[in-house]
Amino acid sequence: MNDPRRAVTEAGRRLHALGLSPGASGNISVRTPDGILFTPTGRGLDELTPEELAALDADGAHTSGPPPTKEVPLHLALYARDPSARAVVHLHSTHAVAVSCLEPDDPDSCLPPLTAYFLMRAGRTPLIPYAAPGDPALAAHVQAVPFPFRAALLANHGLVVTGTDVEQAVWSAIEVEETARLHLLLHGRRTRPLDPAQITDLAKRHSVHWPARPKEGEAA
Ligand SMILES: [Zn+2]
């Protein structure tokens, strides 16, 4: 989809219809040649129009439209660490929020590599330490993650993903929510996650994002 304003509003309606943006929660942004478009603060993702998005310049200064979501610093931090990211989706979807309240078994990923599609669409999903919504500390926590990622859970809050366009970010967000649901369904059972050889094989066939974290003392 070429029109970024329509891409954002249609993604918002779709995510809301799937029940993934309770109340007025959730926000979406997309990079454009002029800067970044954000969903406005205080509006449900189902009630957006293409004309009512907030426009910011590349440095994050508000240039037109209504006030943007208060999560602008979080989105800007994700764009800053990954130049290939062209869109960001943040949701308070129920299962992702539930997992964000658990202590992770793996310090590098609070979701295990259960399925191939989770690896292909989301990959290693770190738990970003808690900061209040809109607090710039959340952006600092994003910057501090010591390996590349395109999906994360915000502790006691929700999920956030990046994509090369809005549609890809939506697919990743849905995959993270579904994997969180599977993780909870399987809780307490003896699971069989994909093993390192299967992950390496997927990495060869697809653009799989399950990077190894540099070991202590190794150059990143
Ligand atoms: Zn939020």
Coordinates of N, CA, C and O in Angstrom, one line a residue, residues 82-200:
D82 N 17.4 1.0 14.5 CA 17.3 0.1 13.3 C 16.8 0.9 12.1 O 15.7 1.2 11.9
P83 N 17.8 1.3 11.3 CA 17.5 2.2 10.1 C 16.6 1.5 9.1 O 16.0 2.1 8.3
S84 N 16.5 0.1 9.1 CA 15.6 -0.6 8.2 C 14.2 -0.5 8.6 O 13.3 -0.8 7.9
A85 N 13.9 -0.1 9.9 CA 12.5 0.0 10.4 C 11.8 1.2 9.7 O 12.3 2.3 9.8
R86 N 10.7 0.9 9.1 CA 9.9 2.0 8.5 C 8.5 2.2 9.2 O 7.8 3.1 8.8
A87 N 8.2 1.3 10.1 CA 6.9 1.4 10.8 C 7.0 0.7 12.1 O 7.9 -0.2 12.3
V88 N 6.3 1.2 13.1 CA 6.2 0.7 14.5 C 4.8 0.5 14.9 O 3.9 1.3 14.6
V89 N 4.5 -0.7 15.5 CA 3.2 -0.9 16.1 C 3.4 -1.3 17.5 O 4.2 -2.1 17.9
H90 N 2.6 -0.6 18.4 CA 2.6 -0.9 19.9 C 1.2 -1.2 20.3 O 0.2 -0.5 20.0
L91 N 1.0 -2.4 21.0 CA -0.3 -2.8 21.4 C -0.4 -3.3 22.9 O 0.7 -3.7 23.4
H92 N -1.6 -3.2 23.5 CA -1.8 -3.8 24.8 C -2.6 -5.0 24.6 O -3.6 -5.2 25.3
S93 N -2.3 -5.9 23.7 CA -3.0 -7.1 23.4 C -2.9 -8.0 24.6 O -1.8 -8.2 25.2
T94 N -4.0 -8.7 25.0 CA -4.1 -9.4 26.3 C -2.9 -10.4 26.6 O -2.3 -10.3 27.7
H95 N -2.7 -11.3 25.6 CA -1.7 -12.3 25.9 C -0.3 -11.8 26.0 O 0.5 -12.2 26.8
A96 N 0.0 -10.8 25.2 CA 1.4 -10.2 25.2 C 1.5 -9.4 26.6 O 2.6 -9.5 27.2
V97 N 0.5 -8.7 27.0 CA 0.5 -8.0 28.3 C 0.7 -9.1 29.4 O 1.6 -8.9 30.3
A98 N 0.0 -10.2 29.3 CA 0.2 -11.2 30.4 C 1.6 -11.7 30.4 O 2.2 -11.8 31.5
V99 N 2.2 -12.0 29.3 CA 3.6 -12.5 29.3 C 4.5 -11.4 29.8 O 5.5 -11.7 30.4
S100 N 4.2 -10.2 29.5 CA 5.1 -9.1 29.9 C 5.1 -8.9 31.5 O 5.9 -8.2 32.0
C101 N 4.2 -9.6 32.1 CA 4.1 -9.6 33.6 C 4.8 -10.8 34.2 O 4.8 -10.9 35.4
L102 N 5.3 -11.7 33.4 CA 6.1 -12.9 33.9 C 7.6 -12.6 33.9 O 8.1 -11.9 33.0
E103 N 8.3 -13.3 34.7 CA 9.7 -13.3 34.7 C 10.1 -14.2 33.5 O 9.7 -15.4 33.4
P104 N 11.0 -13.7 32.5 CA 11.3 -14.6 31.4 C 12.3 -15.7 31.8 O 13.1 -15.6 32.7
D105 N 12.1 -16.9 31.1 CA 13.0 -18.0 31.3 C 14.4 -17.7 30.7 O 15.4 -18.1 31.2
D106 N 14.3 -17.0 29.5 CA 15.6 -16.7 28.8 C 15.7 -15.2 28.9 O 14.9 -14.5 28.5
P107 N 16.9 -14.7 29.4 CA 17.0 -13.3 29.6 C 17.0 -12.5 28.3 O 16.8 -11.3 28.2
D108 N 17.3 -13.2 27.1 CA 17.3 -12.6 25.8 C 16.0 -12.6 25.1 O 15.8 -11.9 24.1
S109 N 15.1 -13.4 25.5 CA 13.8 -13.5 24.9 C 12.7 -14.0 25.8 O 12.8 -15.1 26.3
C110 N 11.7 -13.2 26.0 CA 10.6 -13.6 26.9 C 9.6 -14.5 26.2 O 8.7 -15.0 26.9
L111 N 9.8 -14.7 24.9 CA 9.0 -15.7 24.2 C 10.0 -16.7 23.6 O 11.0 -16.4 23.0
P112 N 9.7 -18.0 23.8 CA 10.6 -19.0 23.3 C 10.4 -19.3 21.8 O 9.3 -18.9 21.2
P113 N 11.4 -19.9 21.1 CA 11.2 -20.2 19.6 C 10.3 -21.4 19.4 O 10.8 -22.4 19.0
L114 N 9.0 -21.2 19.6 CA 8.1 -22.3 19.5 C 7.8 -22.7 18.0 O 7.6 -23.9 17.7
T115 N 7.6 -21.7 17.2 CA 7.2 -22.0 15.8 C 8.1 -21.3 14.8 O 8.7 -20.2 15.1
A116 N 8.1 -21.8 13.5 CA 8.9 -21.2 12.5 C 8.4 -19.8 12.2 O 9.1 -18.8 12.0
Y117 N 7.0 -19.6 12.2 CA 6.5 -18.3 11.8 C 6.8 -17.2 12.8 O 7.0 -16.0 12.5
F118 N 6.9 -17.6 14.1 CA 7.3 -16.6 15.1 C 8.7 -16.2 14.8 O 9.0 -15.0 14.9
L119 N 9.6 -17.1 14.4 CA 11.0 -16.7 14.1 C 11.1 -15.8 12.9 O 11.8 -14.9 12.8
M120 N 10.2 -16.2 11.9 CA 10.3 -15.5 10.6 C 9.7 -14.1 10.7 O 10.1 -13.2 10.0
R121 N 8.7 -13.9 11.5 CA 8.0 -12.6 11.6 C 8.3 -11.8 12.8 O 8.1 -10.6 12.8
A122 N 8.9 -12.3 13.8 CA 9.2 -11.6 15.0 C 10.6 -11.8 15.5 O 11.5 -10.9 15.5
G123 N 11.0 -13.1 15.8 CA 12.3 -13.4 16.3 C 12.5 -13.1 17.7 O 11.6 -12.8 18.5
R124 N 13.8 -13.0 18.1 CA 14.2 -12.9 19.5 C 13.5 -11.6 20.1 O 13.6 -10.5 19.5
T125 N 12.7 -11.8 21.2 CA 11.8 -10.8 21.7 C 12.3 -10.4 23.1 O 11.8 -11.1 24.1
P126 N 13.1 -9.5 23.3 CA 13.6 -9.1 24.7 C 12.5 -8.5 25.5 O 11.5 -7.9 24.9
L127 N 12.6 -8.6 26.8 CA 11.7 -7.9 27.7 C 12.4 -6.5 28.1 O 13.5 -6.5 28.7
I128 N 11.7 -5.4 27.7 CA 12.3 -4.1 28.0 C 11.9 -3.7 29.4 O 10.7 -3.8 29.8
P129 N 12.8 -3.4 30.3 CA 12.5 -3.1 31.7 C 11.4 -2.0 31.8 O 11.2 -1.1 30.9
Y130 N 10.6 -2.1 32.9 CA 9.5 -1.2 33.1 C 9.9 0.3 33.2 O 10.9 0.7 33.8
A131 N 9.1 1.1 32.5 CA 9.1 2.6 32.8 C 7.7 3.0 32.5 O 7.0 2.4 31.7
A132 N 7.2 4.1 33.1 CA 5.9 4.5 32.9 C 5.6 4.9 31.4 O 6.5 5.4 30.8
P133 N 4.4 4.6 30.9 CA 4.1 5.0 29.5 C 4.5 6.4 29.2 O 4.1 7.3 30.0
G134 N 5.2 6.6 28.1 CA 5.6 8.0 27.7 C 6.8 8.5 28.4 O 7.4 9.5 28.0
D135 N 7.3 7.8 29.4 CA 8.6 8.2 30.1 C 9.8 8.0 29.2 O 9.9 6.9 28.6
P136 N 10.6 9.1 29.0 CA 11.8 8.9 28.1 C 12.7 7.7 28.5 O 13.5 7.2 27.7
A137 N 12.6 7.3 29.8 CA 13.4 6.2 30.3 C 13.1 4.9 29.5 O 14.0 4.1 29.3
L138 N 11.9 4.8 29.0 CA 11.6 3.6 28.2 C 12.4 3.6 26.9 O 13.0 2.6 26.5
A139 N 12.6 4.8 26.3 CA 13.5 4.9 25.1 C 14.9 4.5 25.5 O 15.6 3.8 24.7
A140 N 15.4 4.9 26.6 CA 16.8 4.6 27.1 C 16.9 3.1 27.3 O 17.9 2.5 26.9
H141 N 15.9 2.5 27.8 CA 15.9 1.0 28.0 C 15.9 0.3 26.6 O 16.6 -0.7 26.5
V142 N 15.2 0.8 25.6 CA 15.2 0.2 24.3 C 16.7 0.3 23.7 O 17.2 -0.6 23.1
Q143 N 17.3 1.5 23.9 CA 18.6 1.7 23.3 C 19.6 0.7 24.0 O 20.6 0.4 23.4
A144 N 19.4 0.3 25.2 CA 20.3 -0.5 26.0 C 20.3 -2.0 25.6 O 21.2 -2.7 26.1
V145 N 19.3 -2.5 24.9 CA 19.3 -3.9 24.5 C 20.5 -4.2 23.7 O 20.8 -3.6 22.7
P146 N 21.3 -5.3 24.1 CA 22.6 -5.5 23.6 C 22.7 -6.3 22.3 O 23.7 -6.9 22.0
F147 N 21.6 -6.4 21.6 CA 21.6 -7.2 20.3 C 20.4 -6.7 19.4 O 19.5 -6.1 19.9
P148 N 20.5 -6.9 18.1 CA 19.4 -6.5 17.2 C 18.1 -7.2 17.5 O 18.1 -8.4 17.9
F149 N 17.0 -6.5 17.4 CA 15.7 -7.2 17.5 C 14.6 -6.4 16.8 O 14.9 -5.2 16.4
R150 N 13.5 -7.0 16.4 CA 12.4 -6.3 15.8 C 11.1 -6.5 16.5 O 10.1 -6.0 16.0
A151 N 11.1 -7.2 17.6 CA 9.9 -7.3 18.5 C 10.4 -7.3 19.9 O 11.5 -7.8 20.2
A152 N 9.6 -6.7 20.8 CA 9.9 -6.7 22.2 C 8.7 -6.6 23.0 O 7.6 -6.2 22.5
L153 N 8.7 -7.1 24.3 CA 7.6 -6.8 25.2 C 8.1 -5.8 26.2 O 9.3 -5.8 26.6
L154 N 7.2 -4.8 26.5 CA 7.5 -3.8 27.5 C 7.0 -4.3 28.8 O 5.8 -4.7 28.9
A155 N 7.8 -4.4 29.8 CA 7.5 -5.1 31.1 C 6.2 -4.4 31.6 O 6.0 -3.2 31.7
N156 N 5.2 -5.3 32.0 CA 3.9 -4.9 32.6 C 3.2 -3.9 31.8 O 2.5 -3.0 32.3
H157 N 3.2 -4.0 30.4 CA 2.7 -3.0 29.6 C 2.1 -3.6 28.3 O 0.9 -3.5 28.0
G158 N 3.0 -4.2 27.4 CA 2.5 -4.6 26.1 C 3.6 -5.0 25.2 O 4.7 -5.2 25.6
L159 N 3.2 -5.0 23.9 CA 4.2 -5.4 22.8 C 4.6 -4.2 22.0 O 3.8 -3.3 21.8
V160 N 5.7 -4.3 21.3 CA 6.1 -3.3 20.3 C 6.9 -4.0 19.3 O 7.7 -4.9 19.6
V161 N 6.6 -3.7 18.0 CA 7.3 -4.3 16.9 C 7.7 -3.3 15.8 O 7.0 -2.3 15.7
T162 N 8.7 -3.6 15.0 CA 9.0 -2.7 13.9 C 8.8 -3.6 12.6 O 8.8 -4.8 12.7
G163 N 8.7 -2.9 11.5 CA 8.5 -3.5 10.2 C 9.1 -2.7 9.1 O 9.3 -1.5 9.3
T164 N 9.3 -3.3 8.0 CA 9.8 -2.5 6.8 C 8.7 -1.7 6.2 O 8.9 -0.9 5.4
D165 N 7.4 -2.1 6.5 CA 6.3 -1.2 6.2 C 5.2 -1.5 7.2 O 5.4 -2.4 8.1
V166 N 4.1 -0.8 7.2 CA 3.0 -1.0 8.2 C 2.5 -2.4 8.2 O 2.2 -3.0 9.2
E167 N 2.3 -2.9 7.0 CA 1.7 -4.3 6.9 C 2.6 -5.3 7.6 O 2.1 -6.2 8.3
Q168 N 3.9 -5.2 7.3 CA 4.8 -6.2 8.0 C 4.8 -6.0 9.5 O 4.8 -7.0 10.2
A169 N 4.7 -4.8 9.9 CA 4.7 -4.6 11.4 C 3.4 -5.2 12.0 O 3.4 -5.8 13.1
V170 N 2.3 -5.0 11.3 CA 1.0 -5.6 11.7 C 1.1 -7.2 11.8 O 0.8 -7.8 12.8
W171 N 1.7 -7.8 10.8 CA 1.9 -9.2 10.8 C 2.8 -9.6 12.0 O 2.5 -10.6 12.7
S172 N 3.8 -8.9 12.2 CA 4.7 -9.2 13.4 C 4.0 -9.1 14.7 O 4.1 -9.9 15.6
A173 N 3.2 -8.0 14.8 CA 2.4 -7.8 16.1 C 1.5 -9.0 16.3 O 1.4 -9.5 17.4
I174 N 0.8 -9.4 15.3 CA -0.2 -10.5 15.4 C 0.6 -11.8 15.8 O 0.2 -12.6 16.7
E175 N 1.7 -12.0 15.2 CA 2.5 -13.2 15.5 C 3.0 -13.2 16.9 O 3.0 -14.2 17.6
V176 N 3.5 -12.0 17.4 CA 3.9 -11.9 18.8 C 2.7 -12.2 19.8 O 2.9 -13.0 20.7
E177 N 1.6 -11.6 19.5 CA 0.4 -11.9 20.3 C 0.0 -13.4 20.3 O -0.2 -14.0 21.4
E178 N 0.0 -14.0 19.1 CA -0.3 -15.4 19.1 C 0.7 -16.3 19.8 O 0.4 -17.3 20.4
T179 N 2.0 -15.9 19.6 CA 3.0 -16.7 20.3 C 2.9 -16.6 21.8 O 3.1 -17.5 22.6
A180 N 2.6 -15.4 22.3 CA 2.3 -15.2 23.7 C 1.2 -16.1 24.2 O 1.2 -16.7 25.3
R181 N 0.1 -16.2 23.4 CA -1.0 -17.0 23.7 C -0.6 -18.5 23.8 O -0.9 -19.2 24.8
L182 N 0.2 -18.9 22.8 CA 0.7 -20.3 22.8 C 1.6 -20.6 24.1 O 1.5 -21.6 24.7
H183 N 2.4 -19.6 24.4 CA 3.4 -19.7 25.5 C 2.5 -19.9 26.8 O 2.9 -20.8 27.6
L184 N 1.5 -19.2 26.9 CA 0.6 -19.3 28.1 C -0.2 -20.6 28.1 O -0.3 -21.3 29.2
L185 N -0.6 -21.0 26.9 CA -1.4 -22.3 26.8 C -0.5 -23.5 27.2 O -0.9 -24.5 27.8
L186 N 0.8 -23.3 26.9 CA 1.8 -24.4 27.1 C 2.4 -24.3 28.5 O 3.2 -25.2 28.9
H187 N 2.1 -23.3 29.3 CA 2.8 -23.1 30.5 C 2.7 -24.3 31.4 O 1.6 -24.8 31.6
G188 N 3.9 -24.7 32.0 CA 3.9 -25.9 32.9 C 4.0 -27.2 32.2 O 4.1 -28.2 32.8
R189 N 3.9 -27.2 30.8 CA 4.1 -28.5 30.1 C 5.5 -28.6 29.6 O 6.2 -27.6 29.4
R190 N 5.9 -29.8 29.2 CA 7.2 -30.1 28.7 C 7.2 -29.8 27.3 O 6.8 -30.6 26.4
T191 N 7.7 -28.6 26.9 CA 7.6 -28.1 25.5 C 8.8 -28.6 24.7 O 9.9 -28.9 25.3
R192 N 8.7 -28.5 23.4 CA 9.8 -28.8 22.5 C 10.0 -27.6 21.6 O 9.6 -27.7 20.4
P193 N 10.7 -26.6 22.0 CA 11.0 -25.4 21.1 C 11.9 -25.9 20.0 O 12.5 -26.9 20.0
L194 N 12.0 -25.0 18.9 CA 12.9 -25.3 17.8 C 14.3 -25.3 18.4 O 14.6 -24.5 19.3
D195 N 15.2 -26.2 17.9 CA 16.5 -26.3 18.5 C 17.5 -25.5 17.6 O 17.1 -25.0 16.5
P196 N 18.7 -25.3 18.1 CA 19.6 -24.4 17.4 C 19.8 -24.7 15.9 O 19.9 -23.9 15.0
A197 N 19.9 -26.1 15.6 CA 20.1 -26.5 14.2 C 18.8 -26.1 13.3 O 19.0 -25.6 12.2
Q198 N 17.7 -26.2 13.9 CA 16.4 -25.9 13.2 C 16.4 -24.3 13.0 O 16.0 -23.9 11.9
I199 N 16.9 -23.6 14.0 CA 16.9 -22.1 13.8 C 17.9 -21.7 12.8 O 17.6 -20.9 11.9
T200 N 19.1 -22.4 12.8 CA 20.1 -22.1 11.7 C 19.6 -22.4 10.4 O 19.8 -21.6 9.4

